[in-house]
mmCIF file of C-alpha atoms in Angstrom:
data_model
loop_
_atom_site.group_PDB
_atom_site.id
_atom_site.type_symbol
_atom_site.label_atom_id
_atom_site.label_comp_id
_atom_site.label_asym_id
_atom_site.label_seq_id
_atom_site.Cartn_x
_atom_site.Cartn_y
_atom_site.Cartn_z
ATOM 1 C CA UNK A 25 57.680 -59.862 24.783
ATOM 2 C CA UNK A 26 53.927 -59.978 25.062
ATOM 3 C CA UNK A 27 53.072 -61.127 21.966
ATOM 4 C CA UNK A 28 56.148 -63.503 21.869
ATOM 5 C CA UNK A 29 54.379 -65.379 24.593
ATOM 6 C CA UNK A 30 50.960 -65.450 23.275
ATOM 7 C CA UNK A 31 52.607 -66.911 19.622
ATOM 8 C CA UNK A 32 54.706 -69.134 21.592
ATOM 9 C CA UNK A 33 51.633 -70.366 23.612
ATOM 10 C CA UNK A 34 49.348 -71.201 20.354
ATOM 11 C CA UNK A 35 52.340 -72.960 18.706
ATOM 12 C CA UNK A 36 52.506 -74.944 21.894
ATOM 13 C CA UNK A 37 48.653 -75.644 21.908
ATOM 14 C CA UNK A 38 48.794 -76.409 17.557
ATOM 15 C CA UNK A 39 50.799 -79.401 18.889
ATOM 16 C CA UNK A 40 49.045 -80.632 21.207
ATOM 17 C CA UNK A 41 45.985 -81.005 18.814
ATOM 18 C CA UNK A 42 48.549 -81.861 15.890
ATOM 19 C CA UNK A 43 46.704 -85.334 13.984
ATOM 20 C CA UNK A 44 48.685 -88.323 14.048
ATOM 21 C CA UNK A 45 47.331 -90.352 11.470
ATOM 22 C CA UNK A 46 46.179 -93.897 13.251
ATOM 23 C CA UNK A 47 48.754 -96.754 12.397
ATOM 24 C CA UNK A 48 47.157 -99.905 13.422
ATOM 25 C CA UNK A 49 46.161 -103.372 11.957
ATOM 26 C CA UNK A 50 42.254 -102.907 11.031
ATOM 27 C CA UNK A 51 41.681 -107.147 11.101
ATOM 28 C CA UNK A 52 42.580 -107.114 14.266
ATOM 29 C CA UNK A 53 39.556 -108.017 17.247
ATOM 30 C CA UNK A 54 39.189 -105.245 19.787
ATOM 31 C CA UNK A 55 36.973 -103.025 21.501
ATOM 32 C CA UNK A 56 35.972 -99.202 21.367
ATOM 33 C CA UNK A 57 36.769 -97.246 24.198
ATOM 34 C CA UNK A 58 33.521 -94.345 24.854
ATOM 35 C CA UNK A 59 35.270 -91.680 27.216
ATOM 36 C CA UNK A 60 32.649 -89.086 27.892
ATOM 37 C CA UNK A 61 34.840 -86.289 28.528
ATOM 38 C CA UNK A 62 33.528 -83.247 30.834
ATOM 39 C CA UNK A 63 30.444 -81.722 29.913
ATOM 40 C CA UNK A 64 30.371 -78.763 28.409
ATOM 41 C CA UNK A 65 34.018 -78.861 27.387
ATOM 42 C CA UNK A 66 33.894 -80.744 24.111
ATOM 43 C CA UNK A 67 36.489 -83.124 25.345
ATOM 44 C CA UNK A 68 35.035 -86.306 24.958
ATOM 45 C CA UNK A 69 37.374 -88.740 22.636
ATOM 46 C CA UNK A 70 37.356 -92.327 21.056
ATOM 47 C CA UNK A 71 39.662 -95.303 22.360
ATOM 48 C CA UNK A 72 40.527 -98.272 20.171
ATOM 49 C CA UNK A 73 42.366 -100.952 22.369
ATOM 50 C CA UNK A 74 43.975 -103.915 19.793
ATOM 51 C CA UNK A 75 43.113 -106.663 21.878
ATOM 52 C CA UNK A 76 45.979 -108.758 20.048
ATOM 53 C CA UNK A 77 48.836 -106.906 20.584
ATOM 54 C CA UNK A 78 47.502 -105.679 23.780
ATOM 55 C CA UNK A 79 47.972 -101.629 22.235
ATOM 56 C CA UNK A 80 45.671 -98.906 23.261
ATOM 57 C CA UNK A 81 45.154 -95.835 20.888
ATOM 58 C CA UNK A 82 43.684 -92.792 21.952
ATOM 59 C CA UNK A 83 42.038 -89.690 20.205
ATOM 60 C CA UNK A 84 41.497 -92.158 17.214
ATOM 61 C CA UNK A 85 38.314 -90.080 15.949
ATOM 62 C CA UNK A 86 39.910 -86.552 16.121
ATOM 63 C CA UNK A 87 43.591 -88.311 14.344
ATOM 64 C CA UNK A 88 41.342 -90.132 11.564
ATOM 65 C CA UNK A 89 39.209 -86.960 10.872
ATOM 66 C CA UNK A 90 41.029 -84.091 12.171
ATOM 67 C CA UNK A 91 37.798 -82.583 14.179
ATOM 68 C CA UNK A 92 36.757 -83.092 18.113
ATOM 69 C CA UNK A 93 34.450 -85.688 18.751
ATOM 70 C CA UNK A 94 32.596 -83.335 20.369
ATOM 71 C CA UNK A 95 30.574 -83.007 23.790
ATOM 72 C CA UNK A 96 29.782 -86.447 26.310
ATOM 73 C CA UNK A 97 30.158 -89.284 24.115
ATOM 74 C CA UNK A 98 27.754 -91.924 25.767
ATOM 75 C CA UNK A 99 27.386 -94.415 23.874
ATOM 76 C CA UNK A 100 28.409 -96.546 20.980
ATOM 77 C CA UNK A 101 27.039 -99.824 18.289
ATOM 78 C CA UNK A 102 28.300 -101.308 15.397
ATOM 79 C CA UNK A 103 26.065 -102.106 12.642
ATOM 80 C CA UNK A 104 26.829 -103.296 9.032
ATOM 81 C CA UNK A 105 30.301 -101.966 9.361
ATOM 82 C CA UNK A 106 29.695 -99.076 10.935
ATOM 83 C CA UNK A 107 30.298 -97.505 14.072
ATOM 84 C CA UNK A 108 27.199 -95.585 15.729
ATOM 85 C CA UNK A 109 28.702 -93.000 18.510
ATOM 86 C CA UNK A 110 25.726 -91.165 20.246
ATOM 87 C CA UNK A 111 26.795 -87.683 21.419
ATOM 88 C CA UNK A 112 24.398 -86.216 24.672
ATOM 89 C CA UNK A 113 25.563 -83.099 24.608
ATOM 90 C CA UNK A 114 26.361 -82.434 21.281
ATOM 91 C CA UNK A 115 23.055 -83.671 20.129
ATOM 92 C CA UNK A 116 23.870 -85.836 17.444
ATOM 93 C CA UNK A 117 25.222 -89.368 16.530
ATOM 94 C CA UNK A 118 28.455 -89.846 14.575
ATOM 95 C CA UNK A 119 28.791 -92.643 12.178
ATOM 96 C CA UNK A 120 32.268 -94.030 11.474
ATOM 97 C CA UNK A 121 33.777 -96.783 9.151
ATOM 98 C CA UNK A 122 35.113 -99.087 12.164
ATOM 99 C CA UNK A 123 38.466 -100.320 10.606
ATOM 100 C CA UNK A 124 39.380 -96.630 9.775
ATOM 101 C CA UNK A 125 37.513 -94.482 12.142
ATOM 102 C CA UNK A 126 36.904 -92.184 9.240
ATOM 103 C CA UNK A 127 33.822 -89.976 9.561
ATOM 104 C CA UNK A 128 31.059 -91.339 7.084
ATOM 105 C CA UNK A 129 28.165 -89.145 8.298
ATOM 106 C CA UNK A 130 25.733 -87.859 10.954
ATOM 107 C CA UNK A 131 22.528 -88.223 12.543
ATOM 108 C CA UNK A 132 21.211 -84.975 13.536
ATOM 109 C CA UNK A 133 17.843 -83.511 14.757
ATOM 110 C CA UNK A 134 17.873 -84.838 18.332
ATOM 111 C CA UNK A 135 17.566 -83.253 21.324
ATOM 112 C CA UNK A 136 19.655 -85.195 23.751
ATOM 113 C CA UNK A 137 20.647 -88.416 22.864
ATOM 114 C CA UNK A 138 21.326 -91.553 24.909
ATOM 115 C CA UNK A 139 21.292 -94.682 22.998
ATOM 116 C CA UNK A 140 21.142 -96.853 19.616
ATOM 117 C CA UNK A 141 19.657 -99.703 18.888
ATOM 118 C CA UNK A 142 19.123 -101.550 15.531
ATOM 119 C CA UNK A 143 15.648 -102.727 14.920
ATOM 120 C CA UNK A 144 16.673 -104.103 11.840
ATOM 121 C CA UNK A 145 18.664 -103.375 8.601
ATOM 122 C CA UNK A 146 15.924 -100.581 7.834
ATOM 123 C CA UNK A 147 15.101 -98.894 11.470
ATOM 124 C CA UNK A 148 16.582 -97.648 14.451
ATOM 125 C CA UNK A 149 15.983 -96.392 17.526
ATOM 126 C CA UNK A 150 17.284 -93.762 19.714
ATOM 127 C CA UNK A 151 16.407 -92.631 23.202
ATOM 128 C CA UNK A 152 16.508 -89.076 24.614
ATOM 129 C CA UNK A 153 16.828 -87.476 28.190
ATOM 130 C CA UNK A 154 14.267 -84.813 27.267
ATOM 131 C CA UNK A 155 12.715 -85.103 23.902
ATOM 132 C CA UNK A 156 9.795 -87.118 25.580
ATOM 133 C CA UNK A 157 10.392 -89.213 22.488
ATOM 134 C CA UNK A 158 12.519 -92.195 21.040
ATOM 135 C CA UNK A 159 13.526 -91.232 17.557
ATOM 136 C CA UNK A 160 12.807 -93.530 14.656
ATOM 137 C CA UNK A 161 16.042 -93.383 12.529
ATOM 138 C CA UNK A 162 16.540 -94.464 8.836
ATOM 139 C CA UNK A 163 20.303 -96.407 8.991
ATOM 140 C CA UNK A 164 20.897 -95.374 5.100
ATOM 141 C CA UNK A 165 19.283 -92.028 4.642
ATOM 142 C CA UNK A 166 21.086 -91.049 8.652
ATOM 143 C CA UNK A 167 18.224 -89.162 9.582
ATOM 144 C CA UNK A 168 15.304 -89.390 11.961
ATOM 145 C CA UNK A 169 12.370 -90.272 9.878
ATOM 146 C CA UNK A 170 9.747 -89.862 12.896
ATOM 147 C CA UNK A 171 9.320 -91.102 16.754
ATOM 148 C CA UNK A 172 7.799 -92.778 19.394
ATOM 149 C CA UNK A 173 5.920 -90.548 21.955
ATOM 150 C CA UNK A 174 6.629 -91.320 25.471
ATOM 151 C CA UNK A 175 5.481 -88.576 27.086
ATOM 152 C CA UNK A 176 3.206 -89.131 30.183
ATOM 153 C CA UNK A 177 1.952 -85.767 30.498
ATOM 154 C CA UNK A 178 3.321 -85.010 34.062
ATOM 155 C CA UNK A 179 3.883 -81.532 35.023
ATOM 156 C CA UNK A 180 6.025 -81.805 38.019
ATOM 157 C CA UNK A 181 8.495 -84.505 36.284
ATOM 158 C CA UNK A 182 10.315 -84.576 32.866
ATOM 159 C CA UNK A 183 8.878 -88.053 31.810
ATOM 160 C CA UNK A 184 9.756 -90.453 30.255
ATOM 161 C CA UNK A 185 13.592 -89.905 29.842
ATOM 162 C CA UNK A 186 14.241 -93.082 27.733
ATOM 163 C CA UNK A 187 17.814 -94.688 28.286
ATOM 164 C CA UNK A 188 19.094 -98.483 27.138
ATOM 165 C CA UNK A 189 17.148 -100.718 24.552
ATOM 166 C CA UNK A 190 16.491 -104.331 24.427
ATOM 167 C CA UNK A 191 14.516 -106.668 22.053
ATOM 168 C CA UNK A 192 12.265 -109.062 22.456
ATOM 169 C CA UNK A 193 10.734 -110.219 19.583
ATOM 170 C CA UNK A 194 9.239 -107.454 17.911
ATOM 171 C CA UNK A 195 9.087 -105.479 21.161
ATOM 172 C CA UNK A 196 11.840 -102.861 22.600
ATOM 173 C CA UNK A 197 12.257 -102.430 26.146
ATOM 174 C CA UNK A 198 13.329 -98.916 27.647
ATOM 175 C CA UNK A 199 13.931 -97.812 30.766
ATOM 176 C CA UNK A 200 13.179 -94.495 32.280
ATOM 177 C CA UNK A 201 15.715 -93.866 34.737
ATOM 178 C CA UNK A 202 15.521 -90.029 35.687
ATOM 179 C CA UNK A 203 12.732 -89.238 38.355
ATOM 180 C CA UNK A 204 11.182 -92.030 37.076
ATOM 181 C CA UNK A 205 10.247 -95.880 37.511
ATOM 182 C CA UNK A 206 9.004 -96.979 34.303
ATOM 183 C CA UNK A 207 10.561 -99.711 32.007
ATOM 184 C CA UNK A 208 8.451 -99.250 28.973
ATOM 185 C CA UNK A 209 7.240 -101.387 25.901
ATOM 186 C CA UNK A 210 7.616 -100.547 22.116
ATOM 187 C CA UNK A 211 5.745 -102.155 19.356
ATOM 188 C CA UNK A 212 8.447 -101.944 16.780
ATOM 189 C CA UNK A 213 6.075 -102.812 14.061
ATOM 190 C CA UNK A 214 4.062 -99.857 14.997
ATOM 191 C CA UNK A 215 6.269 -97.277 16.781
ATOM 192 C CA UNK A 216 3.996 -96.742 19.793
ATOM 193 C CA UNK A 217 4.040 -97.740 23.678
ATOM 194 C CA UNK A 218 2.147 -100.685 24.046
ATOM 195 C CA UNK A 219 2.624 -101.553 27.577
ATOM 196 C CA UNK A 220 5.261 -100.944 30.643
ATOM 197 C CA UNK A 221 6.196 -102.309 33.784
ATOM 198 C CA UNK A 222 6.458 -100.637 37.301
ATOM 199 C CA UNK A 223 9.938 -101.037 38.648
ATOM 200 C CA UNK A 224 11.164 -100.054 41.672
ATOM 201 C CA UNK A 225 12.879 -96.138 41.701
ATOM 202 C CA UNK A 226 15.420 -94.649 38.936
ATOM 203 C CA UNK A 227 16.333 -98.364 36.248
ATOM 204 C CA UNK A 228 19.207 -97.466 35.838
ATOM 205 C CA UNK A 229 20.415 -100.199 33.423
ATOM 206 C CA UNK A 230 19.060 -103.560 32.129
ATOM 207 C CA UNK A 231 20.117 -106.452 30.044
ATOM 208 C CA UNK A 232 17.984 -109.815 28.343
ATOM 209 C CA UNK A 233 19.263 -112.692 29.501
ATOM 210 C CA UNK A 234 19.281 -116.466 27.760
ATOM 211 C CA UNK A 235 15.738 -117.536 29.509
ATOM 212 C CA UNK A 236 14.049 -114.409 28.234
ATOM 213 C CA UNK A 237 14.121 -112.520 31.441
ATOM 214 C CA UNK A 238 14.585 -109.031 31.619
ATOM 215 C CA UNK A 239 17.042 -108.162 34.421
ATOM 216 C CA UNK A 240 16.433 -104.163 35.723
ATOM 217 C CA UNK A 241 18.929 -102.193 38.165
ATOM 218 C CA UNK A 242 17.465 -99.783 39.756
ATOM 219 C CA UNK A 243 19.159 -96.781 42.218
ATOM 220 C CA UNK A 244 16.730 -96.095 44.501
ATOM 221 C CA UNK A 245 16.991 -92.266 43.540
ATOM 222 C CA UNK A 246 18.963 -90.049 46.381
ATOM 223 C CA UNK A 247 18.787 -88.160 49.783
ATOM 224 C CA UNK A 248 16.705 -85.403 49.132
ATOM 225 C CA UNK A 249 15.244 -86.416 45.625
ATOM 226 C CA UNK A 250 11.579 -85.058 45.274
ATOM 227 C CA UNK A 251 11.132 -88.370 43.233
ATOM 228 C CA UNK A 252 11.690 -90.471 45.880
ATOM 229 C CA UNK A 253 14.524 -92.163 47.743
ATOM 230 C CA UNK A 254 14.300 -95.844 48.661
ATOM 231 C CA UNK A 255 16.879 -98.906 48.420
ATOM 232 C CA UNK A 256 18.219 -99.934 45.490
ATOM 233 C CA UNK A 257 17.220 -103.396 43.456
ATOM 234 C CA UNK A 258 18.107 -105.681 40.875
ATOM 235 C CA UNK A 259 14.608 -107.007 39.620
ATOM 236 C CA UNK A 260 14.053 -110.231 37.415
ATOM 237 C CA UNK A 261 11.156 -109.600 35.049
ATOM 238 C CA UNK A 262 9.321 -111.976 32.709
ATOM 239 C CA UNK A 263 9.851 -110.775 28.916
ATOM 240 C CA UNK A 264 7.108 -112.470 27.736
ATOM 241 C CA UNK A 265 4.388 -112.377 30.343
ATOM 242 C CA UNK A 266 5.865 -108.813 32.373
ATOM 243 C CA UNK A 267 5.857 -110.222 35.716
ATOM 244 C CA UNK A 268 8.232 -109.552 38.137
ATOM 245 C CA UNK A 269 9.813 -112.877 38.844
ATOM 246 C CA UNK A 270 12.569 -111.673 41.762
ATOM 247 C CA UNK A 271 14.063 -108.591 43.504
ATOM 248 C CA UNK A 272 17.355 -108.455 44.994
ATOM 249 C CA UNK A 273 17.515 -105.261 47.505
ATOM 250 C CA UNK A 274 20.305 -103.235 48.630
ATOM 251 C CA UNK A 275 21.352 -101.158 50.937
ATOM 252 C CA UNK A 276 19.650 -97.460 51.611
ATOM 253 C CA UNK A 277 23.368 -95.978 50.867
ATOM 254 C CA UNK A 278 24.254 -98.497 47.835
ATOM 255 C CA UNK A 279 25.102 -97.292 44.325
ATOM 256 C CA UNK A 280 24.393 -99.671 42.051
ATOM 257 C CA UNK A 281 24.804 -99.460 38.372
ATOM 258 C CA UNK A 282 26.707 -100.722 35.057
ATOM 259 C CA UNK A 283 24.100 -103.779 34.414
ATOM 260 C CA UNK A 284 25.738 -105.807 31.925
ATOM 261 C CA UNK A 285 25.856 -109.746 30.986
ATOM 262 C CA UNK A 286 28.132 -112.426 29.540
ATOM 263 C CA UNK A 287 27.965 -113.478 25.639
ATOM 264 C CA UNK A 288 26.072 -116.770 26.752
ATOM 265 C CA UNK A 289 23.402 -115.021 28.305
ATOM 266 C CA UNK A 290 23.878 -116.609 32.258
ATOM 267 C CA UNK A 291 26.272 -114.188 34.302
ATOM 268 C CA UNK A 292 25.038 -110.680 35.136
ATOM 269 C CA UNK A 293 28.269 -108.149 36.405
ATOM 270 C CA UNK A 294 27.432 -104.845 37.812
ATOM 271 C CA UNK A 295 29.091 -102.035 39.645
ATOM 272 C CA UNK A 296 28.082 -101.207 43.099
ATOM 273 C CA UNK A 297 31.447 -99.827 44.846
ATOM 274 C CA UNK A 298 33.400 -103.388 43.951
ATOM 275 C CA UNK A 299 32.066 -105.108 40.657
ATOM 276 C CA UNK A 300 29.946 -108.013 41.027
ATOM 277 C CA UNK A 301 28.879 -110.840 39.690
ATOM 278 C CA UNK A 302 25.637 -112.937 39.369
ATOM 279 C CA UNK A 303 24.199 -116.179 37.622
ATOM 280 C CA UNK A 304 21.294 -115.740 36.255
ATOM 281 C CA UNK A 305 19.838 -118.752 37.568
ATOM 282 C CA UNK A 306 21.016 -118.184 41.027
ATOM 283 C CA UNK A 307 18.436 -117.349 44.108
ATOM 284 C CA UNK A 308 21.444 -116.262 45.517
ATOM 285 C CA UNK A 309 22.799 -112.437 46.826
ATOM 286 C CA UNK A 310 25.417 -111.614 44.483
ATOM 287 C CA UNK A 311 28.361 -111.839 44.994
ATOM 288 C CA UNK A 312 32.076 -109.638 44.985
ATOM 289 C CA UNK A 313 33.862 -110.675 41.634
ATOM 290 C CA UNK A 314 36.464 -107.534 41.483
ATOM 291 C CA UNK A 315 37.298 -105.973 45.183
ATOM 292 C CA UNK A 316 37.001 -101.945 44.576
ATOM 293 C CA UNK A 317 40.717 -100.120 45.338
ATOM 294 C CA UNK A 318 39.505 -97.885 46.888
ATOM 295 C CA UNK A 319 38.250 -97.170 50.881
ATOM 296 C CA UNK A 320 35.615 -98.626 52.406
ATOM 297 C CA UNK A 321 34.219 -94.683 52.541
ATOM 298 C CA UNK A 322 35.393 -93.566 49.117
ATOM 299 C CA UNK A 323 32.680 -94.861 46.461
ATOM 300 C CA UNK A 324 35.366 -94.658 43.889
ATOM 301 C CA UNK A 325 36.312 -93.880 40.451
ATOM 302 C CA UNK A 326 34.554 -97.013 39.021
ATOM 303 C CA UNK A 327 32.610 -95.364 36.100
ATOM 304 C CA UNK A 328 31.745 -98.091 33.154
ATOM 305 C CA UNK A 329 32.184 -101.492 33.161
ATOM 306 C CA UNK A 330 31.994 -103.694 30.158
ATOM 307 C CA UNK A 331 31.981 -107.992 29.265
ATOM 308 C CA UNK A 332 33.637 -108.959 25.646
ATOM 309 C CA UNK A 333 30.819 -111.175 24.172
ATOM 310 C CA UNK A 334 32.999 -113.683 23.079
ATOM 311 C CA UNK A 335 36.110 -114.028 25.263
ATOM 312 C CA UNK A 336 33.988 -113.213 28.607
ATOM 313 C CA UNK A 337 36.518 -110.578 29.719
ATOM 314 C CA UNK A 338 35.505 -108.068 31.938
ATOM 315 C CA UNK A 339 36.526 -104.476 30.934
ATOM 316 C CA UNK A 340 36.367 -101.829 34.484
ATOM 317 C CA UNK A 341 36.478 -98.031 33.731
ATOM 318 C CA UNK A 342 38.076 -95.941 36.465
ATOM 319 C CA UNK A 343 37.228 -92.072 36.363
ATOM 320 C CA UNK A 344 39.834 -91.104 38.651
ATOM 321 C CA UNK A 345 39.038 -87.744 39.392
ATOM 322 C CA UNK A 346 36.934 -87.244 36.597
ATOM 323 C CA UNK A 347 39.489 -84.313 35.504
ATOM 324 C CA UNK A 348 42.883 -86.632 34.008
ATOM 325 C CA UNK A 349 42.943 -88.978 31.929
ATOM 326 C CA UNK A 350 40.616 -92.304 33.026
ATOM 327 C CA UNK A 351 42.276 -95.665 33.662
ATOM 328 C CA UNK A 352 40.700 -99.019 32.728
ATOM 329 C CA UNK A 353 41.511 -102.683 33.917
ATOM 330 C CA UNK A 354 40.919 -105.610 32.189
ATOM 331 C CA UNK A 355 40.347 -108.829 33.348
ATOM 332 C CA UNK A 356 39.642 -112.891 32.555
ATOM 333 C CA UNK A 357 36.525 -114.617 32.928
ATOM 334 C CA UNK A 358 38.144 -116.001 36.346
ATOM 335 C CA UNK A 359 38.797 -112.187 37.444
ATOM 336 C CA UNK A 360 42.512 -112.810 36.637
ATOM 337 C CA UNK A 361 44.108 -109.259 35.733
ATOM 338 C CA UNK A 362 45.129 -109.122 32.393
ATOM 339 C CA UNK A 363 46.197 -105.364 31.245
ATOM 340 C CA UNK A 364 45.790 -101.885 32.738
ATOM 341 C CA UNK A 365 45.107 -99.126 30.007
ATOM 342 C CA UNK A 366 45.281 -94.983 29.856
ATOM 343 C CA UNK A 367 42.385 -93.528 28.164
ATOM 344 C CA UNK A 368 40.595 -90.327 27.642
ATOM 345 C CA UNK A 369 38.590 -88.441 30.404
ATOM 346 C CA UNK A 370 36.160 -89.929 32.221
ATOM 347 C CA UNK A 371 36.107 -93.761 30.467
ATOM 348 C CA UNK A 372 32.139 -94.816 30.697
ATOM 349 C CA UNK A 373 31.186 -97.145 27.795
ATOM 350 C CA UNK A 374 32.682 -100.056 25.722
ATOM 351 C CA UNK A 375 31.772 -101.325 22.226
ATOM 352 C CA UNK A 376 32.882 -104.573 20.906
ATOM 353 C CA UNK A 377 33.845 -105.131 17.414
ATOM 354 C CA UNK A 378 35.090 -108.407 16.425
ATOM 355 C CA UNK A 379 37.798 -109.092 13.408
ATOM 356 C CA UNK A 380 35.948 -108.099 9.956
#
């Protein structure tokens, strides 16, 4: 009776893993759905939502390829065709063909992987939590030809922990965001640091906006952090010159984060409880775009937020309870609900990919 169990319980689990092969119309425009899973647990999965028909299809990496994505997808960008899917904890990036999700290779050799980004046709970047280093990549060989040293030599702090990327002109912006308050510059042309700007504590995200400013949301840190702990800001920098043109502060007990903008380069949206919403050119505080669910005391399960580049939609990831499967809302320009999708665990990051 024993055994009967155990078969019947690995039958059970063989279909619950069982590939279904991804039926879906590759022309159409839609956007990748990063769910970061639980670390640890190699659950993390890909989402492909058909903007069109308004259909969301889960798992679509494992179904197309038959293996687990693997462990906390973070990130994702599409270049040439190609999906880039940046895996923290499994320590490697996953390139897919982004009309079939089929597996075309892997970047491996990194230590713990945040982001992506393109330099060109010929280089990329990515960032690491504690490689002290941004890998240089080679897009056609998939494999890290050399890197950027970003290590300041401080003994009591893992620095620099290198997150998002931005370019202006031939320089990449990073920002250190763990026990840290650097945003620092990389000569693309010759892979090295070549300047930085002090921010206040913990960037957590940034974006470029259409003036050439560099917009930087910061945390503050937390109660008890032997960084520091201070209020949180959204800081307006100068991309050109690297002066700090404006700070918007926060609350002591604020979370900010998400930083993201618009496809025309003016409207900032960020998550800080509720998402909100900012012009660019605005000496304004900003302001509440999307009211939170959730109690004035509860902080919420708004995890990722996201803005389609061309239709101006506003994607918001909702955690839940970090353990089910996440929830995430989409809405208009105007903040007019427009769908409600089930995802994977713990929905943090959106890619955009528009019809081939």
């Amino acid at each position: 009776m024993l055994c009967l169990m155990v078969l019947a319980s690995c039958m059970k689990d063989d279909e619950l893993w069982e590939r279904r092969p991804v039926q879906h119309d590759p022309a159409s425009e839609g956007v990748f759905i990063i769910n970061e899973g639980n670390f640890g647990y190699e659950n993390a999965s890909l989402s492909w939502y058909d903007i069109e028909a308004g259909e969301v299809y889960n798992d679509v990496f494992y179904n197309a390829n038959a293996i687990p994505l693997g462990d906390v997808a973070l990130s994702m960008e599409v270049h040439g065709g190609l999906g880039y899917i940046v895996l923290n904890g499994s320590g490697k990036v996953y390139v897919i063909d982004v009309n079939s999700f089929a597996l075309k290779g892997k970047i491996t050799g990194l230590t713990s992987p945040r982001y992506i980004h393109f330099v060109d046709d010929s280089k990329a970047y990515v960032t690491d939590l504690y490689a002290r280093a941004v890998a240089i990549v080679d897009p056609a060989l998939l494999q890290v030809t050399g890197s950027v040293d970003v290590n300041n030599h401080d003994p009591h702090f893992y620095q620099h922990p290198t997150e998002q990327m931005v370019q202006y002109g031939k320089y990449v912006f990073t920002n250190c965001w763990s026990y840290d308050n650097k945003v620092l510059v990389i000569d693309s042309e010759a892979d090295v640091v070549a300047d930085s700007v002090e921010v206040p504590l913990q960037p957590q995200s940034m974006v470029l906006d259409r003036y050439d400013n560099l917009w930087v949301l910061t945390d503050g840190g937390f109660e008890g952090n032997p960084y520091g702990h201070e209020e949180p800001a959204l800081v307006r920098i100068d991309a050109e010159g690297l002066a700090i043109g404006k700070v918007f502060g926060f609350s002591l007990d604020d979370l900010p984060s998400e930083l993201r903008i618009n496809g025309s380069g003016d409207t900032l949206y960020f998550l800080n409880r509720h998402v909100y919403r900012h012009a660019v050119i605005s000496d304004h505080d900003p302001e509440i775009f999307i009211e939170s669910p959730y109690g004035a005391q509860v902080n919420g399960g708004y995890y990722g937020l996201g803005v389609d580049p061309v239709r101006s939609d506003v994607y918001v990831a909702d955690a839940v309870d970090h353990v089910q499967r996440g929830v995430v809302y989409r809405f208009s320009a105007g903040g007019v609900a427009l769908d409600t999708l089930r995802t994977g665990i713990n929905p943090g990051n959106f890619c955009f990919r528009p019809p081939p």
